[in-house]
PDB file of C-alpha atoms in Angstrom:
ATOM      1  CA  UNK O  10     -57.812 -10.861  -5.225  1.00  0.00           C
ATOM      2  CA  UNK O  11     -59.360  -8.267  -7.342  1.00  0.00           C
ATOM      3  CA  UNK O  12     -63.091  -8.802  -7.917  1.00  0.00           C
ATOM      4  CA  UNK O  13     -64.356  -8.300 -11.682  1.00  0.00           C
ATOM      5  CA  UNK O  14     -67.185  -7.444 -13.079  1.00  0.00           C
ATOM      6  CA  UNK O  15     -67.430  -7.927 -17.203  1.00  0.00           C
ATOM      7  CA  UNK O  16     -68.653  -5.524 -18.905  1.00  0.00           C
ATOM      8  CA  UNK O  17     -70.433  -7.956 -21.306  1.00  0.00           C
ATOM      9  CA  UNK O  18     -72.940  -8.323 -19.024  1.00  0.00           C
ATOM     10  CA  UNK O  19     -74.044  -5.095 -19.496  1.00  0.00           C
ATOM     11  CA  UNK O  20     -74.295  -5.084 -23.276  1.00  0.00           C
ATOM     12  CA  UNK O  21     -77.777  -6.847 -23.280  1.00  0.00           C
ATOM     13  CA  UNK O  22     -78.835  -3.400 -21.707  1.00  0.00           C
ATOM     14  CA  UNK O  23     -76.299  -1.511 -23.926  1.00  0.00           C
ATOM     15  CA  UNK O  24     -77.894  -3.066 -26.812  1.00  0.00           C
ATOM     16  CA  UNK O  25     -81.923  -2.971 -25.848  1.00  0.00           C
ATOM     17  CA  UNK O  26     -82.362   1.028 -26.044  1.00  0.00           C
ATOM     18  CA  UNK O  27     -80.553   1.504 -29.406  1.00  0.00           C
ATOM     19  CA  UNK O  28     -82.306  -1.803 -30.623  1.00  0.00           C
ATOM     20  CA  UNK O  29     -85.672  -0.283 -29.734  1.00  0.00           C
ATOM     21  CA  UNK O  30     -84.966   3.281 -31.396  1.00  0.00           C
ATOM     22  CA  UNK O  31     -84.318   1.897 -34.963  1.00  0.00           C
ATOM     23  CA  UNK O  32     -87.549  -0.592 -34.366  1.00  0.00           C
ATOM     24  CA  UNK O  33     -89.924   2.180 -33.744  1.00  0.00           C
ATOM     25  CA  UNK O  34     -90.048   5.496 -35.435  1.00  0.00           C
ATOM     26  CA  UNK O  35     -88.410   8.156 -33.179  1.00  0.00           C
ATOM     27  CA  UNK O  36     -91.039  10.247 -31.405  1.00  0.00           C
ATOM     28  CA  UNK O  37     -92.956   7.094 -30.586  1.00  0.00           C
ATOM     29  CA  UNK O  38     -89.758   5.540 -28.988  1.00  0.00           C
ATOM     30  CA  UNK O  39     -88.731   8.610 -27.115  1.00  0.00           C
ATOM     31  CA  UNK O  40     -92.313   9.027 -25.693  1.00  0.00           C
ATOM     32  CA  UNK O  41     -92.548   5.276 -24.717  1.00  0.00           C
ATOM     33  CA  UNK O  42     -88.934   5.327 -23.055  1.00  0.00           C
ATOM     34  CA  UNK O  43     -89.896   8.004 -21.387  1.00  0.00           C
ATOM     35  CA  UNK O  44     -93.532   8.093 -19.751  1.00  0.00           C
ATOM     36  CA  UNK O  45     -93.622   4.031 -19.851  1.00  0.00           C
ATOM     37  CA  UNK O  46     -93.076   2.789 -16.037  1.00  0.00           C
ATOM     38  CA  UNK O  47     -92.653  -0.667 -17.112  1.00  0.00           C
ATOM     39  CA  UNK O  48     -89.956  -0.007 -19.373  1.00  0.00           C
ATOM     40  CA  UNK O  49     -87.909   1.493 -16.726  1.00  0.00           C
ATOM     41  CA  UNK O  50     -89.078  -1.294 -13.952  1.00  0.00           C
ATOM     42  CA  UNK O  51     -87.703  -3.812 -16.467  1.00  0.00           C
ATOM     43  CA  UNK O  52     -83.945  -2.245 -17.186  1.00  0.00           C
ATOM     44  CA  UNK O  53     -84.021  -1.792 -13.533  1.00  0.00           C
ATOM     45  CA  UNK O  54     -84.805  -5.156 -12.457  1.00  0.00           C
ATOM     46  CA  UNK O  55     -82.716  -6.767 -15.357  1.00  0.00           C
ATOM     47  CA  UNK O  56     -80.189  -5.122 -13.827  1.00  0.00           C
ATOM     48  CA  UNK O  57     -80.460  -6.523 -10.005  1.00  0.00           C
ATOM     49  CA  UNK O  58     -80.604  -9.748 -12.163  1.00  0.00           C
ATOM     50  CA  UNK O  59     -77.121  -9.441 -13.319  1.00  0.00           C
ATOM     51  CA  UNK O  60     -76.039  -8.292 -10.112  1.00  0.00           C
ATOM     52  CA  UNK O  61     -77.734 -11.165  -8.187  1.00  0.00           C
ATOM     53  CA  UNK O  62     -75.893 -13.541 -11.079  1.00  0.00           C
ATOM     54  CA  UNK O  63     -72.557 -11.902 -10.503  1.00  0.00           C
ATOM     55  CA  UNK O  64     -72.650 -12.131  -6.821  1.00  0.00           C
ATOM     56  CA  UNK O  65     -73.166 -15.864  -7.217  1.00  0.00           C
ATOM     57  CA  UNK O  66     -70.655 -16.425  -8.839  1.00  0.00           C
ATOM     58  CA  UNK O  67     -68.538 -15.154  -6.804  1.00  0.00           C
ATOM     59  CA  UNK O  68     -69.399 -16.680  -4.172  1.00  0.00           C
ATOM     60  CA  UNK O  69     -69.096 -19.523  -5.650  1.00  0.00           C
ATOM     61  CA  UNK O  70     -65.136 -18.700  -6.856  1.00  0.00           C
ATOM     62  CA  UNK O  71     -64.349 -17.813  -3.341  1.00  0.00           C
ATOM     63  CA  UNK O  72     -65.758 -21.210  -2.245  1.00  0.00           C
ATOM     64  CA  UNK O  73     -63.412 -22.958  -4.502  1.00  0.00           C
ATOM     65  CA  UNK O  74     -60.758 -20.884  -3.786  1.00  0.00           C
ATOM     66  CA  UNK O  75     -61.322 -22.144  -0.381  1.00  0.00           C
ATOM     67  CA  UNK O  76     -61.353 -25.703  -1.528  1.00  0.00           C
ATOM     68  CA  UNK O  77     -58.095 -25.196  -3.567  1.00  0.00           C
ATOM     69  CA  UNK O  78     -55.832 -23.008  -1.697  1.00  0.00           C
ATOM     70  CA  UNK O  79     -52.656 -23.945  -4.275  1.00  0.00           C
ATOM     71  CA  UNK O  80     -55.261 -23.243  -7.307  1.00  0.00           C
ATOM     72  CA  UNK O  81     -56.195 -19.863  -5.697  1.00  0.00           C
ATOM     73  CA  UNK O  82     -52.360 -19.154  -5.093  1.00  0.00           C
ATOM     74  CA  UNK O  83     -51.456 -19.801  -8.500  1.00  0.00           C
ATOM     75  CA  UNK O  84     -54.445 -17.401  -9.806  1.00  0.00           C
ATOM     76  CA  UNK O  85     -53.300 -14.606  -7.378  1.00  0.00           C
ATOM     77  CA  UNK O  86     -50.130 -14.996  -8.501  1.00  0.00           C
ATOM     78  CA  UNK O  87     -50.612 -14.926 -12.277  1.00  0.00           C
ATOM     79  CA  UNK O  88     -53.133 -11.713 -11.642  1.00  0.00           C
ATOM     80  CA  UNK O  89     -49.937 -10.113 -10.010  1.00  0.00           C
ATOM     81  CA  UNK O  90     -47.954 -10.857 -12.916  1.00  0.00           C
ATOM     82  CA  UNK O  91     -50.247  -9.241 -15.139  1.00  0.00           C
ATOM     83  CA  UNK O  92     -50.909  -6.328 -13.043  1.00  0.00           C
ATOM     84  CA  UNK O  93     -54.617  -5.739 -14.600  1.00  0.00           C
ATOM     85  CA  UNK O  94     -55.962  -2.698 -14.058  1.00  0.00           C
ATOM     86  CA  UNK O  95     -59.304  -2.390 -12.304  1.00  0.00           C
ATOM     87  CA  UNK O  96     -61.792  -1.513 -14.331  1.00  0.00           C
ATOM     88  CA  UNK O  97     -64.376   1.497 -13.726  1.00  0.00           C
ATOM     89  CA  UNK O  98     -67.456  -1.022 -13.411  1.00  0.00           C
ATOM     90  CA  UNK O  99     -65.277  -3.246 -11.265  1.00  0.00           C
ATOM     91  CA  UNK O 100     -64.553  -0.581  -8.671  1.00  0.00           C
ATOM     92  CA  UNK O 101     -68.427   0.646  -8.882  1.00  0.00           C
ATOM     93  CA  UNK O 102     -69.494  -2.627  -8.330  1.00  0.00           C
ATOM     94  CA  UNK O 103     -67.342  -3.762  -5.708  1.00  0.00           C
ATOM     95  CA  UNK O 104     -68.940  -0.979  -3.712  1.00  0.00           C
ATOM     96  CA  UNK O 105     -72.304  -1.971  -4.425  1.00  0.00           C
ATOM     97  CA  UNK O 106     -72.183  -5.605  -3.670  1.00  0.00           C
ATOM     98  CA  UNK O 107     -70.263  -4.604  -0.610  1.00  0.00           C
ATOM     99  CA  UNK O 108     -67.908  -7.876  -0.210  1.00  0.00           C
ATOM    100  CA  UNK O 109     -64.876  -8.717   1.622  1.00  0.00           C
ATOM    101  CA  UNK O 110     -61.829  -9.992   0.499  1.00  0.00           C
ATOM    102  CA  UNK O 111     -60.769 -13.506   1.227  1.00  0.00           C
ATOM    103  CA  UNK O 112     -57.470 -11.588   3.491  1.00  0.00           C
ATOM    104  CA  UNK O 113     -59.986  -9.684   5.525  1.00  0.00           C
ATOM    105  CA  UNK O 114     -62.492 -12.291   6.908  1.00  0.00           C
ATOM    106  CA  UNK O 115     -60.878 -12.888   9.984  1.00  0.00           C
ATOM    107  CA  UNK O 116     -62.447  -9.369  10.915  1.00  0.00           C
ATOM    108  CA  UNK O 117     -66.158 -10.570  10.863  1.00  0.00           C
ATOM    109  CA  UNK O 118     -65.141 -13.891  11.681  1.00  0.00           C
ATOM    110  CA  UNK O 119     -67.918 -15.179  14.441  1.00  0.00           C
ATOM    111  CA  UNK O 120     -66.962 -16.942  17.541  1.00  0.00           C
ATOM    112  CA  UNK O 121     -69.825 -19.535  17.268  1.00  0.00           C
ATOM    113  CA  UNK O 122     -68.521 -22.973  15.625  1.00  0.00           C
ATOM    114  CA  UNK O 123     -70.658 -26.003  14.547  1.00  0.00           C
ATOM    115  CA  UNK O 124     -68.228 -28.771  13.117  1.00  0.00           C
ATOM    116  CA  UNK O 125     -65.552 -27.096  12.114  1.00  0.00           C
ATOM    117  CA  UNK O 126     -67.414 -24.799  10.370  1.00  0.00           C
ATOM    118  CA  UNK O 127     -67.625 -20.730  10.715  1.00  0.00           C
ATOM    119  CA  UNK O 128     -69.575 -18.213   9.936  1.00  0.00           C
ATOM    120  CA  UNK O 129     -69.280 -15.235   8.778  1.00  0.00           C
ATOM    121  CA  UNK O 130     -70.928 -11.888   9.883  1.00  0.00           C
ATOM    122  CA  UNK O 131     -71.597 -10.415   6.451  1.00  0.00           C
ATOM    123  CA  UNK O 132     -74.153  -7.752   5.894  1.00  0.00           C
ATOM    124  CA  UNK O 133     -76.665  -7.433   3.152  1.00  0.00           C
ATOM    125  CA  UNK O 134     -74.919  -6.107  -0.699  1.00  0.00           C
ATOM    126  CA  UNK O 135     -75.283  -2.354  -0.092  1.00  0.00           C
ATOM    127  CA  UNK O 136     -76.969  -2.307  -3.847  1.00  0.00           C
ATOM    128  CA  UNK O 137     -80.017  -5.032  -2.213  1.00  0.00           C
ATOM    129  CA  UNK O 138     -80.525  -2.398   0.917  1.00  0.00           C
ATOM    130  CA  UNK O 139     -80.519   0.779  -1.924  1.00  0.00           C
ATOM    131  CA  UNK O 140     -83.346  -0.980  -3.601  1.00  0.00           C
ATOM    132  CA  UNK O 141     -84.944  -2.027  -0.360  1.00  0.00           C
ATOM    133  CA  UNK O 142     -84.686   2.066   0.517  1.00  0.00           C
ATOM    134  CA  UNK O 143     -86.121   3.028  -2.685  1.00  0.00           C
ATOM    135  CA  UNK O 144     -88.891   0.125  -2.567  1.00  0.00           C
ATOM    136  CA  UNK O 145     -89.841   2.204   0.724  1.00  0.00           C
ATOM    137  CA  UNK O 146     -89.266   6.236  -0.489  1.00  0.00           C
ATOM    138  CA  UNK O 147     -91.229   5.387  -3.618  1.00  0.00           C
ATOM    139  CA  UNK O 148     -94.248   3.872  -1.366  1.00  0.00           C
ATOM    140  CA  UNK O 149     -94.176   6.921   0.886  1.00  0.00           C
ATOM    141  CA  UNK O 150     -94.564   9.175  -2.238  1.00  0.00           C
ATOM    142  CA  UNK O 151     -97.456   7.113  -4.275  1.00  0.00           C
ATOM    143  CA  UNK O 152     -99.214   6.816  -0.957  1.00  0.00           C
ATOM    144  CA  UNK O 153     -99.480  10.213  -0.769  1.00  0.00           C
ATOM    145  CA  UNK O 154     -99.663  11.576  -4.258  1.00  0.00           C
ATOM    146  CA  UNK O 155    -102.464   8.867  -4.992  1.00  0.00           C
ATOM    147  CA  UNK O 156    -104.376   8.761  -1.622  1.00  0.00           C
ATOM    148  CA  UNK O 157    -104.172  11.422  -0.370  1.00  0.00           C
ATOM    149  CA  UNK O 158    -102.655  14.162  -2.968  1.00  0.00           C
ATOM    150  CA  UNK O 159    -103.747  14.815  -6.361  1.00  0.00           C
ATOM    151  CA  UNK O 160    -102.993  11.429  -8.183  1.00  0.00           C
ATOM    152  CA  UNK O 161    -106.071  10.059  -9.951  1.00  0.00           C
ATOM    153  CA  UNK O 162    -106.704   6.908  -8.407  1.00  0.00           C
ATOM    154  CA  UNK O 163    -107.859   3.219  -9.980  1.00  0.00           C
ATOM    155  CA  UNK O 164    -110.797   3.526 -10.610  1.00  0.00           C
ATOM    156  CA  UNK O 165    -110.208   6.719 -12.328  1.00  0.00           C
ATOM    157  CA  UNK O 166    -107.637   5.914 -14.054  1.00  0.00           C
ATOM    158  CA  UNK O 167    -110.165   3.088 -15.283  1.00  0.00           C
ATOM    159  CA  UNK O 168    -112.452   5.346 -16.370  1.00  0.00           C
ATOM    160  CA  UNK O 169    -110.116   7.217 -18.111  1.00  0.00           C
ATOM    161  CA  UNK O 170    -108.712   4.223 -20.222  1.00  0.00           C
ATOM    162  CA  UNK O 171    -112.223   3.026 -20.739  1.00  0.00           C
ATOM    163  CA  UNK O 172    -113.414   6.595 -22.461  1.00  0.00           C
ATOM    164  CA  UNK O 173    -110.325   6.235 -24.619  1.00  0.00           C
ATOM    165  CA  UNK O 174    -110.951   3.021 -25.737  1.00  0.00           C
ATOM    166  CA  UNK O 175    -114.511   3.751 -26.426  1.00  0.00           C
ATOM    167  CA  UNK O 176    -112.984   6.950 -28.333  1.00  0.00           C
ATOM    168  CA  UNK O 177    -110.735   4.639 -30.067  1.00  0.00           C
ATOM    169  CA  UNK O 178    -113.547   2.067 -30.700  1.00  0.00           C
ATOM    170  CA  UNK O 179    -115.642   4.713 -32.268  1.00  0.00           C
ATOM    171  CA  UNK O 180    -113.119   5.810 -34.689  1.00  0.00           C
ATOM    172  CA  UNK O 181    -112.233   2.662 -36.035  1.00  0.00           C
ATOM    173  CA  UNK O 182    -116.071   1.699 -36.081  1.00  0.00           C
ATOM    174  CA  UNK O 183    -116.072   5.191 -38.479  1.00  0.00           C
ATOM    175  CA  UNK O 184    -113.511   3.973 -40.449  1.00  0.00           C
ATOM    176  CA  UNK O 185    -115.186   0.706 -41.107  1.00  0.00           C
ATOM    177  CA  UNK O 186    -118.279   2.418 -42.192  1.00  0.00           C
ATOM    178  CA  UNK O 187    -116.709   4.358 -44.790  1.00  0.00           C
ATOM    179  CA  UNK O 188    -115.293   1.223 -46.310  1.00  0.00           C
ATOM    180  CA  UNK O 189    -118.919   0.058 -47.213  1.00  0.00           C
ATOM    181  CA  UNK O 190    -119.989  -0.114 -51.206  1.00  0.00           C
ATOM    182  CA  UNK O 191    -121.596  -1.940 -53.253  1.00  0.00           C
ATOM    183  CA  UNK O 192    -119.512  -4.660 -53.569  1.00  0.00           C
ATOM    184  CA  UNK O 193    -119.295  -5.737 -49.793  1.00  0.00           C
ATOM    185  CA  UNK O 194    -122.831  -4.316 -48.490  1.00  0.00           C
ATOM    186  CA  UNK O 195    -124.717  -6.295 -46.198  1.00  0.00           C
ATOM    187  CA  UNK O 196    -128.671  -6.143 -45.755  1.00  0.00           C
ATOM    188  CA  UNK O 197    -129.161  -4.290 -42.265  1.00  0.00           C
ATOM    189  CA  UNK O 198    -131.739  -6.003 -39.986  1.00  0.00           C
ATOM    190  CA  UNK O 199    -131.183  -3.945 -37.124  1.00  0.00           C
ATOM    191  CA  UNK O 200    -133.693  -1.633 -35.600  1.00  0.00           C
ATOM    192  CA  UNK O 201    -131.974   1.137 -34.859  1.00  0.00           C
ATOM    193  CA  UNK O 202    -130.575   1.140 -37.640  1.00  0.00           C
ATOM    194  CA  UNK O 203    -133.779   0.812 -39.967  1.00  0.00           C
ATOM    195  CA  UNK O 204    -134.783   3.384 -38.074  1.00  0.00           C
ATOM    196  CA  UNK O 205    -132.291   5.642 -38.604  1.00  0.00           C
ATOM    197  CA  UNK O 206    -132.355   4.687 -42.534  1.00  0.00           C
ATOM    198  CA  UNK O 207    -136.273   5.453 -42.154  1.00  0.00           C
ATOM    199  CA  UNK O 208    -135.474   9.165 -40.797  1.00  0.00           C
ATOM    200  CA  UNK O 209    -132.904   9.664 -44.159  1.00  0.00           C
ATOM    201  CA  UNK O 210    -135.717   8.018 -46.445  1.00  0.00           C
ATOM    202  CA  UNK O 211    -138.116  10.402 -45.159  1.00  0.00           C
ATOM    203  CA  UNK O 212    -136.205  13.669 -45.656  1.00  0.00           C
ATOM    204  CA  UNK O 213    -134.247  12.603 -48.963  1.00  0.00           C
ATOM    205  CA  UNK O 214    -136.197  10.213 -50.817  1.00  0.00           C
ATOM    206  CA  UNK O 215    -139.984  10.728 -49.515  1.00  0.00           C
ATOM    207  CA  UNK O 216    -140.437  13.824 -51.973  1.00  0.00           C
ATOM    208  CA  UNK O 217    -140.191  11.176 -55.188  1.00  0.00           C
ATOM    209  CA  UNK O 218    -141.059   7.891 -53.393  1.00  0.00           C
ATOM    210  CA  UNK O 219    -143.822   9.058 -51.234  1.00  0.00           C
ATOM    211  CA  UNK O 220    -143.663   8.535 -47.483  1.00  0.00           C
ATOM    212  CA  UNK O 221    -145.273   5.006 -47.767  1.00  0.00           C
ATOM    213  CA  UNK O 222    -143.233   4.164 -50.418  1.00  0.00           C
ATOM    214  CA  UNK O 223    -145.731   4.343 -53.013  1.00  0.00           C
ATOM    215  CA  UNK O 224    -144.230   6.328 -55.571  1.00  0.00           C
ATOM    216  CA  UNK O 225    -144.681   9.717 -57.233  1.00  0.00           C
ATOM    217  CA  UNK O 226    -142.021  11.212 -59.773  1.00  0.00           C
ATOM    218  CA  UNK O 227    -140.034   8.313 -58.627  1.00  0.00           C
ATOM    219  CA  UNK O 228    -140.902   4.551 -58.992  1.00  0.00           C
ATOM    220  CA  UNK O 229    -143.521   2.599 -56.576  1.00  0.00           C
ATOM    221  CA  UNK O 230    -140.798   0.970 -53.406  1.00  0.00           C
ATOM    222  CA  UNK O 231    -143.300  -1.772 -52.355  1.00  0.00           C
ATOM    223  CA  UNK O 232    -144.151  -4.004 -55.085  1.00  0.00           C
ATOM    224  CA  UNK O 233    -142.370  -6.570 -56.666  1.00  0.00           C
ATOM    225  CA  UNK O 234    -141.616  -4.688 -59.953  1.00  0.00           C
ATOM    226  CA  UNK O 235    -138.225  -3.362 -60.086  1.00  0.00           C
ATOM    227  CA  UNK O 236    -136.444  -1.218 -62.764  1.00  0.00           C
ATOM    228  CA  UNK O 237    -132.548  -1.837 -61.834  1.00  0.00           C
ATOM    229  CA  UNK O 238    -132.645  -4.487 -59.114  1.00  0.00           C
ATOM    230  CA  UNK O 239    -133.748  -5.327 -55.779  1.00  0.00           C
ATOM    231  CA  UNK O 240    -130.785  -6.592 -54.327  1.00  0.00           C
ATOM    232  CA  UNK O 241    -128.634  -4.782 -51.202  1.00  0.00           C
ATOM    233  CA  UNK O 242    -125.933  -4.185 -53.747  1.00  0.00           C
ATOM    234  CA  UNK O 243    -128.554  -2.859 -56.977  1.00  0.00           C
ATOM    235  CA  UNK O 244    -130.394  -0.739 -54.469  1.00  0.00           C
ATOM    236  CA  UNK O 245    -127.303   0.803 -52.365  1.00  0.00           C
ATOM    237  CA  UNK O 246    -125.358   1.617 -56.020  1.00  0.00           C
ATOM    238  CA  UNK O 247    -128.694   3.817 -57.117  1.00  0.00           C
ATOM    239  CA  UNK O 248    -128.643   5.204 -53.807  1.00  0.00           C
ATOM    240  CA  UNK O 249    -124.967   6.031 -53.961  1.00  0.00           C
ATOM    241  CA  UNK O 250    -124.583   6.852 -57.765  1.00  0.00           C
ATOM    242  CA  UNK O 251    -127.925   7.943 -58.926  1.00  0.00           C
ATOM    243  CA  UNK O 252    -129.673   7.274 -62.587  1.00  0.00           C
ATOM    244  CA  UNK O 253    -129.456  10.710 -63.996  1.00  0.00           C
ATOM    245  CA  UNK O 254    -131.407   9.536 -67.079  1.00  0.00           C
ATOM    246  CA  UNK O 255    -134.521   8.643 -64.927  1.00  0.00           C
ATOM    247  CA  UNK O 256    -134.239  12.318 -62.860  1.00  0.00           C
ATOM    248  CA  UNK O 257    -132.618  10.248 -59.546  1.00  0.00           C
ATOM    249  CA  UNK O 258    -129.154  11.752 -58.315  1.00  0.00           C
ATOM    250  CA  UNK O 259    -126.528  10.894 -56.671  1.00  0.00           C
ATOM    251  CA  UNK O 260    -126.372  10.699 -52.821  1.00  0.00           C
ATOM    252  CA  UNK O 261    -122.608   9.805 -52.187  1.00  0.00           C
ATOM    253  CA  UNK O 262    -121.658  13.357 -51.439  1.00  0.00           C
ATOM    254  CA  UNK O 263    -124.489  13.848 -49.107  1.00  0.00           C
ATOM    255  CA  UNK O 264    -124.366  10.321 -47.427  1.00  0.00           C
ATOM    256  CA  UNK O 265    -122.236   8.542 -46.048  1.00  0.00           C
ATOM    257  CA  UNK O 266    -121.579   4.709 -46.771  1.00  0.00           C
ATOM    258  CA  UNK O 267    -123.344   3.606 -43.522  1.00  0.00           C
ATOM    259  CA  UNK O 268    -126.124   5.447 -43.683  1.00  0.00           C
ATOM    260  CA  UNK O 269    -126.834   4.897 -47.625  1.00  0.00           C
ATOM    261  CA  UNK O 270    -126.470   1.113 -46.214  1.00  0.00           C
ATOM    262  CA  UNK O 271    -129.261   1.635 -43.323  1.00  0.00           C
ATOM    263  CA  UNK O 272    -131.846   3.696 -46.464  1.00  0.00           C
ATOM    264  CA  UNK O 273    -131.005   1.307 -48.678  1.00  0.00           C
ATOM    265  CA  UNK O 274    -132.683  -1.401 -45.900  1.00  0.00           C
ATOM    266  CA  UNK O 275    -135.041   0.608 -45.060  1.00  0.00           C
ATOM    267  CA  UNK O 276    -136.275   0.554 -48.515  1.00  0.00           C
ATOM    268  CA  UNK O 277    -136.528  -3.288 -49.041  1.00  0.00           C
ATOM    269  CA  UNK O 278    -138.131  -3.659 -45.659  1.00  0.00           C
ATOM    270  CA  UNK O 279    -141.245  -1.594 -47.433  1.00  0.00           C
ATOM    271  CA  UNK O 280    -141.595  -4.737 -50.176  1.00  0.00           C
ATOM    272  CA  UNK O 281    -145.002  -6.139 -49.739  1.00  0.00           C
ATOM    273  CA  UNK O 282    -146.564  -3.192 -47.395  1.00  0.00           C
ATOM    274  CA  UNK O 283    -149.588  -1.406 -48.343  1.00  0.00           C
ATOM    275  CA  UNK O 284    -149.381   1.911 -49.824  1.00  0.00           C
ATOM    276  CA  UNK O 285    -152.066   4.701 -50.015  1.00  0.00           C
ATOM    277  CA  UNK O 286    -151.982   5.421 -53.729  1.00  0.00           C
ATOM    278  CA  UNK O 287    -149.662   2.640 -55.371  1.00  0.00           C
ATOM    279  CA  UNK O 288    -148.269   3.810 -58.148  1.00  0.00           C
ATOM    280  CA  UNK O 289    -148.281   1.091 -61.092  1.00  0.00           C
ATOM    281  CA  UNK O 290    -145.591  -1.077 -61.844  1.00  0.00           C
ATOM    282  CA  UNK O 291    -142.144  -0.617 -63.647  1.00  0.00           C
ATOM    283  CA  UNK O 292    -139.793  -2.289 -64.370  1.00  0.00           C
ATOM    284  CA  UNK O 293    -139.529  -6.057 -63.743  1.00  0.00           C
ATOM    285  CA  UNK O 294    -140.999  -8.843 -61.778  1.00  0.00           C
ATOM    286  CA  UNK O 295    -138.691 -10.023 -59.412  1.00  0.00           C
TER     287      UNK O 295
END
């Protein structure tokens, strides 16, 4: 009896690699099918899957085959009559999985008996002992190419990873700063950061607002007289778009959204300290 394989058990695997391709735009799927290791480890062990499955049942046909000898007569006989012609993945797998016709077992039938029952000396599926050689050639080679050769090993492949993820971690950390404005700024309460916004003040805004904050051509920063608003928001949208009327200009094109956020901190942490020469008050009480 002729032992078939379907092919339909190969269109899950048919079907994955086209299926990923028009899910992924095409250089990103060609460099993930690739350079990914698990991608391939997957098809591959899919694969012995399917194998393993196919082998079962097989087993399990010859067992009833055994059990029925008229039903497996009949079935012989009606594959005769149809004369089907074995198929390529038939033939390929027949050699892989390495069994023995029904007609043929009386060659590695055992001598040993136990109830009526015999055994038979089959070897392992020549596709199980192809894996088992690979398992082994591929261990010889990432022994030495990681231990001994070139190959980076564990820990620096961890290091690696880590400095692109702290790469990756700083861009989108960029990114998020540029999204600050005045609608969605936050009052900054961190040190480094004040002091960073204190460095800006002090080579921007120190010629107008005095060091202290005191004032000079520009309005006194530490009382509680205010001319547009001392909120986050009022104070980071002079920062960022100026009051050309009053003499102050715009910053946006000279600072970025973070760091107008960290001055414009800076400059309500100097409410209620004690300038050298106060300039008098404008604006409002607030």
């Amino acid at each position: 009896m002729k032992t078939q394989l379907p092919t339909k058990y190969f269109l899950p695997i048919l079907v994955l690699i086209p299926g990923m391709a028009s899910a992924s735009p095409v250089a990103e799927f060609f460099y993930g099918l690739f350079n990914d290791m698990y991608f391939w480890l997957f098809l591959l062990v899919a694969f012995l899957l399917l194998l393993a499955y196919n082998a079962v049942r097989m087993a399990f046909n010859t067992i009833e085959r055994a059990m029925r000898p008229q039903a497996a007569t009949d079935e012989e006989t009606a594959e005769a009559e149809v004369e089907e012609e074995e198929s390529f993945f038939s033939r390929w797998y027949d050699k892989l999985a390495g069994l023995k016709p029904m007609e043929k077992e009386q060659d590695i039938l055992l001598d040993h008996e136990y109830d009526g029952i015999r055994e038979l000396d089959n070897s392992l599926p020549p596709w199980w002992l192809y894996g088992f050689y690979i398992t082994i050639i591929f261990a010889v080679f990432y022994m030495f190419y990681y231990h001994i050769g070139s190959g980076k090993s564990s820990v620096e492949e961890y290091k690696t990873e880590m400095a692109e993820a702290e790469k990756a971690r700083e861009a989108y950390m960029a990114k998020m700063d540029n999204l600050v404005d005045e609608t969605n700024v936050t009052l900054v309460e961190d040190a480094g950061r004040l002091a960073n916004g204190e460095k800006i003040y002090l080579q921007n805004c120190a010629q107008c607002h005095a060091k202290d904050g005191g004032g000079g051509i520009g309005p006194n920063l530490t009382d509680d007289y205010w001319i547009h608003g001392n909120s986050i928001e009022d104070v980071f949208k002079i920062i960022k778009y100026g009051v050309i009327s009053k003499g102050m200009q715009s910053w946006k094109d000279q600072i970025n959204p973070k760091n107008m956020q960290d001055v414009a901190s800076y400059v309500l942490s100097l409410q209620g300290t004690t300038p050298v020469k106060p300039k008098d008050p404008e604006g409002e009480k607030m």
